XYZ file of C-alpha atoms in Angstrom:
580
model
C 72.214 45.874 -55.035
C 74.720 42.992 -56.603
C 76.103 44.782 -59.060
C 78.964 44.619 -61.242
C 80.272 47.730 -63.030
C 80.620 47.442 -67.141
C 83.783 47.709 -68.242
C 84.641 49.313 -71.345
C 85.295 46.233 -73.031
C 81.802 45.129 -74.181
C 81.360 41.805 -76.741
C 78.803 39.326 -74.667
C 76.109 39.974 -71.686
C 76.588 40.603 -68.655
C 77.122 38.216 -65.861
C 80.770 37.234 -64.368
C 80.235 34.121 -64.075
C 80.593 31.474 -67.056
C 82.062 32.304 -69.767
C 81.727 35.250 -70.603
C 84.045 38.233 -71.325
C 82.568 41.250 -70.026
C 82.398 40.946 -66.113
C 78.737 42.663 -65.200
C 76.391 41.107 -62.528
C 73.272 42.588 -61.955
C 72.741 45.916 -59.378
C 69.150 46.041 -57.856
C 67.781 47.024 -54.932
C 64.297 47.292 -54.096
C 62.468 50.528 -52.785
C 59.618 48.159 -51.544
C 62.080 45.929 -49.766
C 60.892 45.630 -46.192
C 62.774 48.468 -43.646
C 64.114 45.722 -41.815
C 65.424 43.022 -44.186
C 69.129 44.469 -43.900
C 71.129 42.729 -41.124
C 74.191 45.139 -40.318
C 77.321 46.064 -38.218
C 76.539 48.810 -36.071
C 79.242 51.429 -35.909
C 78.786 54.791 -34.710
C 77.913 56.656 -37.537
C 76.515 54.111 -39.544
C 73.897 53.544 -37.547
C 73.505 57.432 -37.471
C 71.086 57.445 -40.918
C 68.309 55.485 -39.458
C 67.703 58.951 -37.268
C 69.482 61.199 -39.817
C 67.306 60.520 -43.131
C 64.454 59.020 -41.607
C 62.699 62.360 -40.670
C 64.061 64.290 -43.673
C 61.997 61.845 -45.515
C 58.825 62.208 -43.513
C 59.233 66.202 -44.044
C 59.991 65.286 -47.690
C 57.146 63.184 -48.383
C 55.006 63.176 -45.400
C 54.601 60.138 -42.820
C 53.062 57.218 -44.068
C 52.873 58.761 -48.007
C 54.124 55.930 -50.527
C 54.598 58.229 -53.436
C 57.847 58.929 -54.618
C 58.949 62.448 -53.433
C 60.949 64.711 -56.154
C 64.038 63.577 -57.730
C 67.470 64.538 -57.093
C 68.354 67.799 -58.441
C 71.357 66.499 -60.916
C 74.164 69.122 -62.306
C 74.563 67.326 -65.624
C 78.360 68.058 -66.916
C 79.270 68.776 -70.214
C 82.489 70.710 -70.314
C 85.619 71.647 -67.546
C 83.553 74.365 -67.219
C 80.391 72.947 -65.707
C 82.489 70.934 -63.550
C 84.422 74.206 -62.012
C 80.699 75.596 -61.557
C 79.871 72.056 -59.791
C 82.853 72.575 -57.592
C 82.004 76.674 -57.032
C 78.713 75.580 -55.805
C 79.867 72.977 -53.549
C 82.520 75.582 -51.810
C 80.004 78.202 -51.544
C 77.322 75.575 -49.808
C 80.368 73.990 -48.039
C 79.052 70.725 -49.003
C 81.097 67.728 -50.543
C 80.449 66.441 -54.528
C 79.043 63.219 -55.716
C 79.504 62.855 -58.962
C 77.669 59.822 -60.918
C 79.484 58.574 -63.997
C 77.264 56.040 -66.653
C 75.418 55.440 -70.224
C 71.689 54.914 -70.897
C 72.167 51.550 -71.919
C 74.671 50.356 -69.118
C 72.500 47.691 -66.784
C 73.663 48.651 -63.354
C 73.077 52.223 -64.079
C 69.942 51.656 -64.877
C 69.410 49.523 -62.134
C 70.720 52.584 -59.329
C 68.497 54.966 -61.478
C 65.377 52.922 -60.603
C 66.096 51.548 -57.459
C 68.608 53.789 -55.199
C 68.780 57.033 -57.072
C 64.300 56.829 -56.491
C 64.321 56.150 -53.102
C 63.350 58.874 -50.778
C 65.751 58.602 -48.537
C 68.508 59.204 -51.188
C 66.550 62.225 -52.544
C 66.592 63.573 -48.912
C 70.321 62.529 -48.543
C 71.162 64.137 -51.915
C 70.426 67.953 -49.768
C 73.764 66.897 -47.880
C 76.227 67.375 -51.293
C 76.028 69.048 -54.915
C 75.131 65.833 -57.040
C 76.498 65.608 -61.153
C 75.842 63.542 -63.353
C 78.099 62.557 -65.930
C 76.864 60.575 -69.367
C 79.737 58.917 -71.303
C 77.703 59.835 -74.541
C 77.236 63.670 -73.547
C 79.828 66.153 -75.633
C 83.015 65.845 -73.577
C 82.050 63.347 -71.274
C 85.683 61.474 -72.327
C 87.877 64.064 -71.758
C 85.625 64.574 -68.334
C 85.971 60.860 -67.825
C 89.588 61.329 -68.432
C 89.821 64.373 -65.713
C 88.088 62.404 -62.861
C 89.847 58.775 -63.905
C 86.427 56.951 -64.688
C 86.314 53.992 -67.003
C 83.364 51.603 -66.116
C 79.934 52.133 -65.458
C 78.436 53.067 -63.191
C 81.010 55.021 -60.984
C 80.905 57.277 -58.767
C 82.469 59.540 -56.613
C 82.404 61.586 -53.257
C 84.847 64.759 -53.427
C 85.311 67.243 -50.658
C 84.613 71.291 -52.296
C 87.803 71.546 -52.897
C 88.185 68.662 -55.157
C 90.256 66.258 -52.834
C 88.475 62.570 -53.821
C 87.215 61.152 -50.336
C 86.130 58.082 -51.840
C 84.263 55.520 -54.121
C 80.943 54.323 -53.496
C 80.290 50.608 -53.831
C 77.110 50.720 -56.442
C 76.976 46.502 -56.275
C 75.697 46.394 -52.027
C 72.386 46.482 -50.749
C 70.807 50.469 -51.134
C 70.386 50.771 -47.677
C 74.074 49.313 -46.692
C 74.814 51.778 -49.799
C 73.220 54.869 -47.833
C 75.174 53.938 -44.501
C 78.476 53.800 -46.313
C 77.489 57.646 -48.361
C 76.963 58.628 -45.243
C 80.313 57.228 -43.339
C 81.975 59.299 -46.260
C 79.808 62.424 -45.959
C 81.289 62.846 -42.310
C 84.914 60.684 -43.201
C 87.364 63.281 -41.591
C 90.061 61.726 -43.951
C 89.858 60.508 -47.663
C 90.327 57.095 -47.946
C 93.570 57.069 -49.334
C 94.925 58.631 -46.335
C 92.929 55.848 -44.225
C 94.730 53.342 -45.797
C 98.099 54.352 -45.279
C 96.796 54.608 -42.037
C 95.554 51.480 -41.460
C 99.288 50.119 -43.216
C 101.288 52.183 -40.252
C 98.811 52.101 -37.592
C 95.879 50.267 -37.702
C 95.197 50.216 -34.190
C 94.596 54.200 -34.364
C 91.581 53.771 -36.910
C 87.667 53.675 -35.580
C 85.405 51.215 -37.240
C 83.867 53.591 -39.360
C 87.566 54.196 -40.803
C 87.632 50.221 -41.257
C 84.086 50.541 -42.755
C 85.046 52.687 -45.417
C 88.157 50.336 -46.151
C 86.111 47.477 -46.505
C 83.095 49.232 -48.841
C 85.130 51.076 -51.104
C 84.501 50.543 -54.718
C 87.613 48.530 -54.947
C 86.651 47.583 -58.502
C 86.707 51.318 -59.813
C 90.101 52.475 -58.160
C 91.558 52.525 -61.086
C 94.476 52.857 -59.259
C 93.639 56.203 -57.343
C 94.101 55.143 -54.154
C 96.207 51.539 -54.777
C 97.717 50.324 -57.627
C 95.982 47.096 -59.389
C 98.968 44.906 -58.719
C 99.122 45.600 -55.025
C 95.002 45.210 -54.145
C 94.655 41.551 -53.339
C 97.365 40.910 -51.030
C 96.751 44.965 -49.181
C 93.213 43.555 -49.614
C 94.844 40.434 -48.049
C 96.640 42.415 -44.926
C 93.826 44.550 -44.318
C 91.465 41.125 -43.476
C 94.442 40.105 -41.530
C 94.595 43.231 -39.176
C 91.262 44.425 -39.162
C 89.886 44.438 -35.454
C 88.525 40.925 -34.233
C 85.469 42.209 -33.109
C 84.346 43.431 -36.440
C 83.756 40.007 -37.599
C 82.004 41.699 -40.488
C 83.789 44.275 -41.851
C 86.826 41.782 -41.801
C 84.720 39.032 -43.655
C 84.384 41.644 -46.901
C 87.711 42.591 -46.590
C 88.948 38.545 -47.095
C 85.930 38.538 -49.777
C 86.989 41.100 -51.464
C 90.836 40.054 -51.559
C 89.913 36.991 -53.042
C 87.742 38.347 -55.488
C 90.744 40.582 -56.633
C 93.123 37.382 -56.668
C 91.119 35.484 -58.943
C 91.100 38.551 -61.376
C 95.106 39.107 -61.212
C 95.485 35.103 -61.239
C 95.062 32.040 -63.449
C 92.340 29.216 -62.320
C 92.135 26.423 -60.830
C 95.529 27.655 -58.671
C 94.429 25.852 -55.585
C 96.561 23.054 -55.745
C 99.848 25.388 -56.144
C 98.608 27.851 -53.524
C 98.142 25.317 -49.732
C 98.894 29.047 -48.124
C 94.632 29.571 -49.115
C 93.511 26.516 -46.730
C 92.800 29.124 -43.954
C 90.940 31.978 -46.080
C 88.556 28.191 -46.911
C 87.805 27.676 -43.613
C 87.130 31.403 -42.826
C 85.039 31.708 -45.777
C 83.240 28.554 -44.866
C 82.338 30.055 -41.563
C 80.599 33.127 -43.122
C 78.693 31.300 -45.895
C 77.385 29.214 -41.970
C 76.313 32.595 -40.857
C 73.250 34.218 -41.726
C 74.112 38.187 -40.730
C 77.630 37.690 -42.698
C 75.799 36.470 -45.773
C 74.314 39.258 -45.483
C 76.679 41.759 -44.686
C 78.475 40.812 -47.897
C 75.497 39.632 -49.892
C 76.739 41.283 -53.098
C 79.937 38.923 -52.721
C 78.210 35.899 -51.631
C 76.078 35.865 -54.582
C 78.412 37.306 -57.311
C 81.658 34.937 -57.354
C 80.810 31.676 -55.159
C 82.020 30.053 -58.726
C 85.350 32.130 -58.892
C 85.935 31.596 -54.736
C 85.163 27.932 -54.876
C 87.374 27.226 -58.015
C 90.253 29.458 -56.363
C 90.094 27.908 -52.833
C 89.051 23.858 -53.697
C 90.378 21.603 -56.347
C 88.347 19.561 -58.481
C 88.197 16.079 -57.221
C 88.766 16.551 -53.546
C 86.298 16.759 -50.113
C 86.818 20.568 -49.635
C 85.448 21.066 -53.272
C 82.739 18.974 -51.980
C 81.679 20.427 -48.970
C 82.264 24.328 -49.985
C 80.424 23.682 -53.131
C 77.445 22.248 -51.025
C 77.664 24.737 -48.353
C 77.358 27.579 -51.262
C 74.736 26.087 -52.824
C 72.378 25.921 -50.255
C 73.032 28.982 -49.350
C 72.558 30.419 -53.048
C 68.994 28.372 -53.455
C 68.017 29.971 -50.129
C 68.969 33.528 -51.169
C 67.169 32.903 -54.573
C 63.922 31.757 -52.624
C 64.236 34.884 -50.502
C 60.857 37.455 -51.433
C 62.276 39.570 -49.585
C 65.452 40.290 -51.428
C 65.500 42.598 -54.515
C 64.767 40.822 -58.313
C 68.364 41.548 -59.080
C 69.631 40.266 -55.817
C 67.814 36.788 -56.760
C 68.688 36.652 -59.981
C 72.381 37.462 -58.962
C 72.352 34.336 -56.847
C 70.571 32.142 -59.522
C 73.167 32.403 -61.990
C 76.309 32.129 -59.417
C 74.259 28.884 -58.912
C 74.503 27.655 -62.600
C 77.961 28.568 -62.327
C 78.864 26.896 -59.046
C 77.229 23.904 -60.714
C 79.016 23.985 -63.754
C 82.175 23.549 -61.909
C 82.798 20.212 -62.555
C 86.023 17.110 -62.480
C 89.244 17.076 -63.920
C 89.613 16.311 -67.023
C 92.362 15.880 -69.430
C 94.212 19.067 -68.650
C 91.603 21.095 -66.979
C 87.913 21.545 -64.743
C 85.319 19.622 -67.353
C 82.425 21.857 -67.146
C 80.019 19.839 -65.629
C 76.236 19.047 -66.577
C 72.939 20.283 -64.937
C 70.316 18.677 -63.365
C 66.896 18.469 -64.734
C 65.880 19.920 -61.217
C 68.283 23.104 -61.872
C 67.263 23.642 -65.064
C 63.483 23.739 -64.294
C 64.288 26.301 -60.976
C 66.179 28.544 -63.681
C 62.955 28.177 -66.069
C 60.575 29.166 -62.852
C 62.802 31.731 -61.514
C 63.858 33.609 -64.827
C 60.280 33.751 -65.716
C 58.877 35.010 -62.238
C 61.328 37.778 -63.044
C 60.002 38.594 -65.821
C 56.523 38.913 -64.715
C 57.186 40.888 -61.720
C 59.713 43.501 -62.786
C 57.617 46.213 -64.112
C 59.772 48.923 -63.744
C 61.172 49.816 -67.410
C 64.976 50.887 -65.821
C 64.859 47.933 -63.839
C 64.118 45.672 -66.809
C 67.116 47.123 -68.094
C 69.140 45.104 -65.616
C 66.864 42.402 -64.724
C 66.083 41.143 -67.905
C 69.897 40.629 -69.781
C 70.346 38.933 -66.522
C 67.375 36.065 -67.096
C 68.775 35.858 -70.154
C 72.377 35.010 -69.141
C 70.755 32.795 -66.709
C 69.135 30.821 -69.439
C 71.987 30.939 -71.418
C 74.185 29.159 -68.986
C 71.741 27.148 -68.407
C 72.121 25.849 -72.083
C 68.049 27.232 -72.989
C 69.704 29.313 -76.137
C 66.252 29.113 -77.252
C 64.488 30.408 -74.333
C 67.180 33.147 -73.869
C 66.502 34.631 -77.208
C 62.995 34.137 -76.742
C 63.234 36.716 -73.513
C 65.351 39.214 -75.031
C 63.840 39.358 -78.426
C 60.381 40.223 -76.732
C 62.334 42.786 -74.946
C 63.531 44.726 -77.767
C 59.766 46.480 -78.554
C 60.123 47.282 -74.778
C 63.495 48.490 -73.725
C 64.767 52.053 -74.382
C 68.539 50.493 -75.298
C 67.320 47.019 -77.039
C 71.030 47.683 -78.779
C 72.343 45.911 -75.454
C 70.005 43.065 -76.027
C 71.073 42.905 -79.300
C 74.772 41.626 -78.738
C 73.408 38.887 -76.577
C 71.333 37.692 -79.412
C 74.688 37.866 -81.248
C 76.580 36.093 -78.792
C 73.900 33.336 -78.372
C 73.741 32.695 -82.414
C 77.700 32.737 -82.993
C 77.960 30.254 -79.719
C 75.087 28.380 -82.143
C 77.332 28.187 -84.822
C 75.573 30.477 -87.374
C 77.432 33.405 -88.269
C 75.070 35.152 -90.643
C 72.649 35.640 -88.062
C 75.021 36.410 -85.701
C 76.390 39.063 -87.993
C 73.350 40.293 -88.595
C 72.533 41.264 -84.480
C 75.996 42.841 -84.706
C 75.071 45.341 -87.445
C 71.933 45.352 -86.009
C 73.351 46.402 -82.829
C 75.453 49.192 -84.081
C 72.624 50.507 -86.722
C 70.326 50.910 -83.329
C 72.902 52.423 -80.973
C 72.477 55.425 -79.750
C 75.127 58.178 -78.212
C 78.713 59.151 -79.736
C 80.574 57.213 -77.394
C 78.287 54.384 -77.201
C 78.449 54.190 -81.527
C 82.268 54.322 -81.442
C 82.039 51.467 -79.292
C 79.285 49.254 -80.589
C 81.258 49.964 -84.378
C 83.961 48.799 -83.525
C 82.412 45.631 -81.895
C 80.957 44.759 -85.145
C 84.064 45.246 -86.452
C 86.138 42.609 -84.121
C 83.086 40.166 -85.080
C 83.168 40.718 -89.027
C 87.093 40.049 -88.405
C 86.569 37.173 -86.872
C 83.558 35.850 -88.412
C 83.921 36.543 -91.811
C 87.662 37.003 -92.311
C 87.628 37.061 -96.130
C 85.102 39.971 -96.632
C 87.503 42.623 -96.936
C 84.774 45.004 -98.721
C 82.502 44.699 -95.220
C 85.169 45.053 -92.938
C 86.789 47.893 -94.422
C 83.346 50.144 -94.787
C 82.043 48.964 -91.175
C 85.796 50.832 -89.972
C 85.215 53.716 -91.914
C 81.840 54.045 -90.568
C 83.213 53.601 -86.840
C 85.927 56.650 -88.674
C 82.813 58.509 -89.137
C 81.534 59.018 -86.273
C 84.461 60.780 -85.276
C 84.056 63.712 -87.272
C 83.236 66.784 -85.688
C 83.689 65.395 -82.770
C 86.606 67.244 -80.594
C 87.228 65.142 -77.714
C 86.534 61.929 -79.857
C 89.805 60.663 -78.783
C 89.570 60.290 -75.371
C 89.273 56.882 -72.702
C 86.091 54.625 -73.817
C 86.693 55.859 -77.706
C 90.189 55.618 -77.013
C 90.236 52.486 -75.768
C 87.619 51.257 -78.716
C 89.675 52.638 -81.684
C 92.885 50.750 -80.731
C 91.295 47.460 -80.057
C 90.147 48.046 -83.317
C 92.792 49.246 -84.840
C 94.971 46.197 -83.071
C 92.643 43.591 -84.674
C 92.711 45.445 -88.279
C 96.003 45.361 -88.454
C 96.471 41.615 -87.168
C 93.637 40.919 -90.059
C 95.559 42.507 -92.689
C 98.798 40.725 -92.377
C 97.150 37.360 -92.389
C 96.813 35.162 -95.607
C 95.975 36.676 -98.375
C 98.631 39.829 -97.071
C 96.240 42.764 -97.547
C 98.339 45.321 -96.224
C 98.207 48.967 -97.561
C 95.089 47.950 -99.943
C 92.514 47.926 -97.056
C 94.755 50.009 -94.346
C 95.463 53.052 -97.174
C 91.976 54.457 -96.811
C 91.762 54.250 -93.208
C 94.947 55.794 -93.110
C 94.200 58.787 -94.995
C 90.414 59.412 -92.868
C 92.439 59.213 -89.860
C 95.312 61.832 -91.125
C 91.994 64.007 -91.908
C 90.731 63.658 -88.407
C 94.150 64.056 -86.520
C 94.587 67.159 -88.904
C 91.125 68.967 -87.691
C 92.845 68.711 -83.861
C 95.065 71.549 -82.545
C 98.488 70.105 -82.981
C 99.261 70.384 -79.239
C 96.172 68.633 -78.418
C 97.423 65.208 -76.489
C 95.010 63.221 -78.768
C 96.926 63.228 -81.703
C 98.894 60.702 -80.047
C 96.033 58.244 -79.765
C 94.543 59.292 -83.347
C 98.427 59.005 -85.108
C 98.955 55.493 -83.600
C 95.040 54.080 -85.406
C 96.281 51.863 -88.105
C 100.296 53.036 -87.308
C 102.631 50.086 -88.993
C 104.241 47.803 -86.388
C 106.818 49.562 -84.575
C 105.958 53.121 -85.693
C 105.098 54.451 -82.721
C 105.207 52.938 -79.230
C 103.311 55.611 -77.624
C 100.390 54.004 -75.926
C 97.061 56.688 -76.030
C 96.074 57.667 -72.507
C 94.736 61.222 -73.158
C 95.096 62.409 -69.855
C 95.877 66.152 -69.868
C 98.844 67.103 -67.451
């Protein structure tokens, strides 16, 4: 499964590489993948699954049976009190907690959902812990979200009964690499924030399962638990340094995964100003020349060979040259591969448009470069083999926003829309599909229609969380499309206002987070030529006093509701809604 979790800031499809703002690359894994296609480390109790789940799925199902057996038994949480029942249930079983954190619409959720969450041997691996599930659009799913320190989707989560947080799970690998690492955590003696002060003091004490666990945790959705932001690339760094020699594997994702996290704390191209990256260039070089570390870290390989390249190679220069080639071949072979999932392909096509794009210096910066005819008609033959052969509606979900982006990048605007508008009578969210259509017609130039999929978007969206957010997306774009429409700007806020009401954890993480970009880019908006000032913000003033007034006046969202629309300087207080 290459996956990327959605973050909660959401204006253009998914995909990190080009251009784009959200970072979301596509999750899949296939349940008909062949048993053997995963090339592995071995360590003790990874290994450990192939006899542990096996035969609880052949009691499950029955040896030889193809049918799906029956699906995981989810505790679906709504309030603190479901979750202390969750955590009741898992003391009196003894048996640790995975909780699941996503959104109906999200593309790598509904990618796990089709593809790991089905497969047997997950069902038969989900009798080993109490499993929740947690939707960010079910009543008091924020405040939840707030509890267990969730932002993107998908996330989740492996707690011992008494609530200690073991660790992550890395929902972007390969479903049966996936499995091995659930079950390194189901038997971790240690969480792995313990591990890694462990492995800072003394490394040489941990077992390569400990190391495992250091290199497959869900780095991405620490948010900060275990390390803060700031420190991860260069502890990511250390960790690659002093991780045993004769896990050439585990080391290789811990110096993939460092770099990934420098070139999302640090400006690009930096390779010129950084010399001290010439031997994480060779090191990387050697695992794109070796088949089993490809695929030990095929989520990585395919997900940010633009991003690596750019941060290790200047433009201009034989390195660029020869990583760029080496990466390409390597991504053309992984997008040829049948027996790889349709996400995993499609994951490596587009890091291919991207690792293309990267092109010579220009004036100040990279020049993107142009594609070849050849490129263009694999992305046309690829994106539409996807299309035919993903059949799966949850799937399609993921799959299909990702053949779009694919096409986009490719410059086929045309052929993108083409793809997602047929999608729309087909997919259970076409809301998400919607803001790609939006993005693709602004990036086009024409703002009415672009408008238009924006209020489309938010008229179809479904969930309390989800309409906060899609609101006040169309919100940011009639800002910045249509600047002087101060009638249309101000009712689309009040609508976003609306949805509020009633609501009594409205103001908690992804709303949050929504309301005071929004807010931010009102305000910016009114002060601007023609001054608009307390003529447009007055009314949005007075239906937020109404909805900070309905909340106890204890309750630690008033500070996030008293701040919406606060003049400059009012109040510094910055929402976090976190509950002491």
């Amino acid at each position: 499964m290459s996956a990327r979790t959605v973050p909660d800031l959401l204006f253009r499809p998914p995909f990190r590489a080009g251009p784009w703002i959200v970072v979301i690359a596509l999750l899949a894994s296939a349940c008909s993948r062949p048993q053997g296609d995963a090339n592995t480390e071995a360590p003790s109790v990874a290994t450990a699954i192939e006899q542990a789940v096996t035969p609880a799925v052949a009691a499950a199902i029955g040896a030889g049976s193809t049918h799906p057996s029956p699906g995981v038994r989810w505790n679906r949480l709504h309030s603190e009190a479901d979750v202390t029942s969750a955590f009741a249930e898992a003391r009196e079983k003894n048996l640790p907690l995975f909780a699941y954190w996503g959104a109906a619409w999200c593309p790598p959720c509904n990618q796990v959902k089709a593809t790991l969450f089905a497969r047997p041997d997950f069902i038969a691996l989900s009798q080993r812990f109490v499993p929740v599930y947690l939707d960010g659009d079910l009543p008091g799913a924020q405040k939840l979200a707030a509890r267990f320190k969730v932002r993107g989707y998908p996330t989740m989560i492996l707690f011992r009964p008494d609530g200690t947080e073991l660790t992550r799970l890395p929902g972007e690998v390969d479903a049966r690499k996936y499995l091995q690492v659930l079950e390194l955590g189901l038997q971790a003696p240690q969480p792995v924030k313990q591990l890694l002060a462990q492995a800072r003091s003394a490394p040489m004490q941990l077992d390569a399962d400990a190391w495992r666990l250091l290199a497959y945790y869900a780095w991405d959705t620490d948010e900060q638990q275990v390390l803060p932001a700031a420190q991860r690339a260069t502890t990511l760094a250390r960790l690659a340094r002093t991780c045993p020699a004769d896990q050439a594997a585990t080391c290789s994702r811990l110096l993939l995964k460092s770099l990934v996290a420098r070139t999302d704390a640090a400006p690009r191209p930096m390779a010129r100003r950084a010399p001290d990256l010439a031997a994480s260039r060779d090191e990387v070089l050697a695992v794109l020349a070796d088949e089993h570390l490809v695929r030990e870290n095929l989520d990585l390989v395919t997900g940010y060979a633009g991003e690596i390249t750019q941060l290790l190679t200047a433009a201009d220069t034989p390195e660029r040259e020869r990583m760029s080639a080496l990466w390409a071949a390597t991504l053309d072979r992984l997008t040829a591969d049948a027996r790889l999932s349709q996400g995993d392909r499609m994951t490596a096509l587009v890091s291919r448009i991207a690792l293309a794009r990267l092109g010579r210096t220009g004036s100040s910066a990279e020049q993107p470069a142009a594609l070849s005819s050849v490129l263009i008609e694999h992305v046309q033959r690829e994106t539409a083999r996807a299309d035919r052969e993903v059949s799966d509606d949850d799937e399609r979900q993921s799959v299909i926003p990702g053949a779009a982006e694919a096409l986009a990048q490719a410059g086929l605007l045309d052929e993108a829309d083409r793809l997602l508008e047929a999608e729309l009578k087909r997919s259970h969210s076409p809301y998400y599909a919607m803001l790609s259509l939006a993005a693709h017609a602004k990036q086009r130039g024409h703002t009415s229609a672009a408008l238009g999929w924006y209020e489309r978007a938010y008229a179809a969206a479904q969930g309390p969380a989800t309409r906060v957010q899609w609101g006040a997306i169309y919100v940011g774009a009639l800002i910045e499309l249509s600047p002087d429409d101060s009638a249309r700007i101000t009712d689309a806020a009040r609508r976003v206002l609306g949805e509020l009401q009633g609501q009594p954890d409205a103001f908690y993480e992804r709303n949050a987070r929504s309301l005071e970009r929004m807010s931010g880019k009102l305000l910016d908006w009114s002060r601007r030529p023609p001054v608009r000032g307390a003529a447009v913000l007055g009314p949005l003033r007075a239906q937020r006093d109404t909805l900070c007034a309905a909340l106890p006046p204890a309750d630690p969202q008033q500070v996030t509701c008293r701040a919406l629309f606060a003049a400059p300087g009012a109040s510094k207080a910055r929402s976090r809604t976190v509950p002491a």
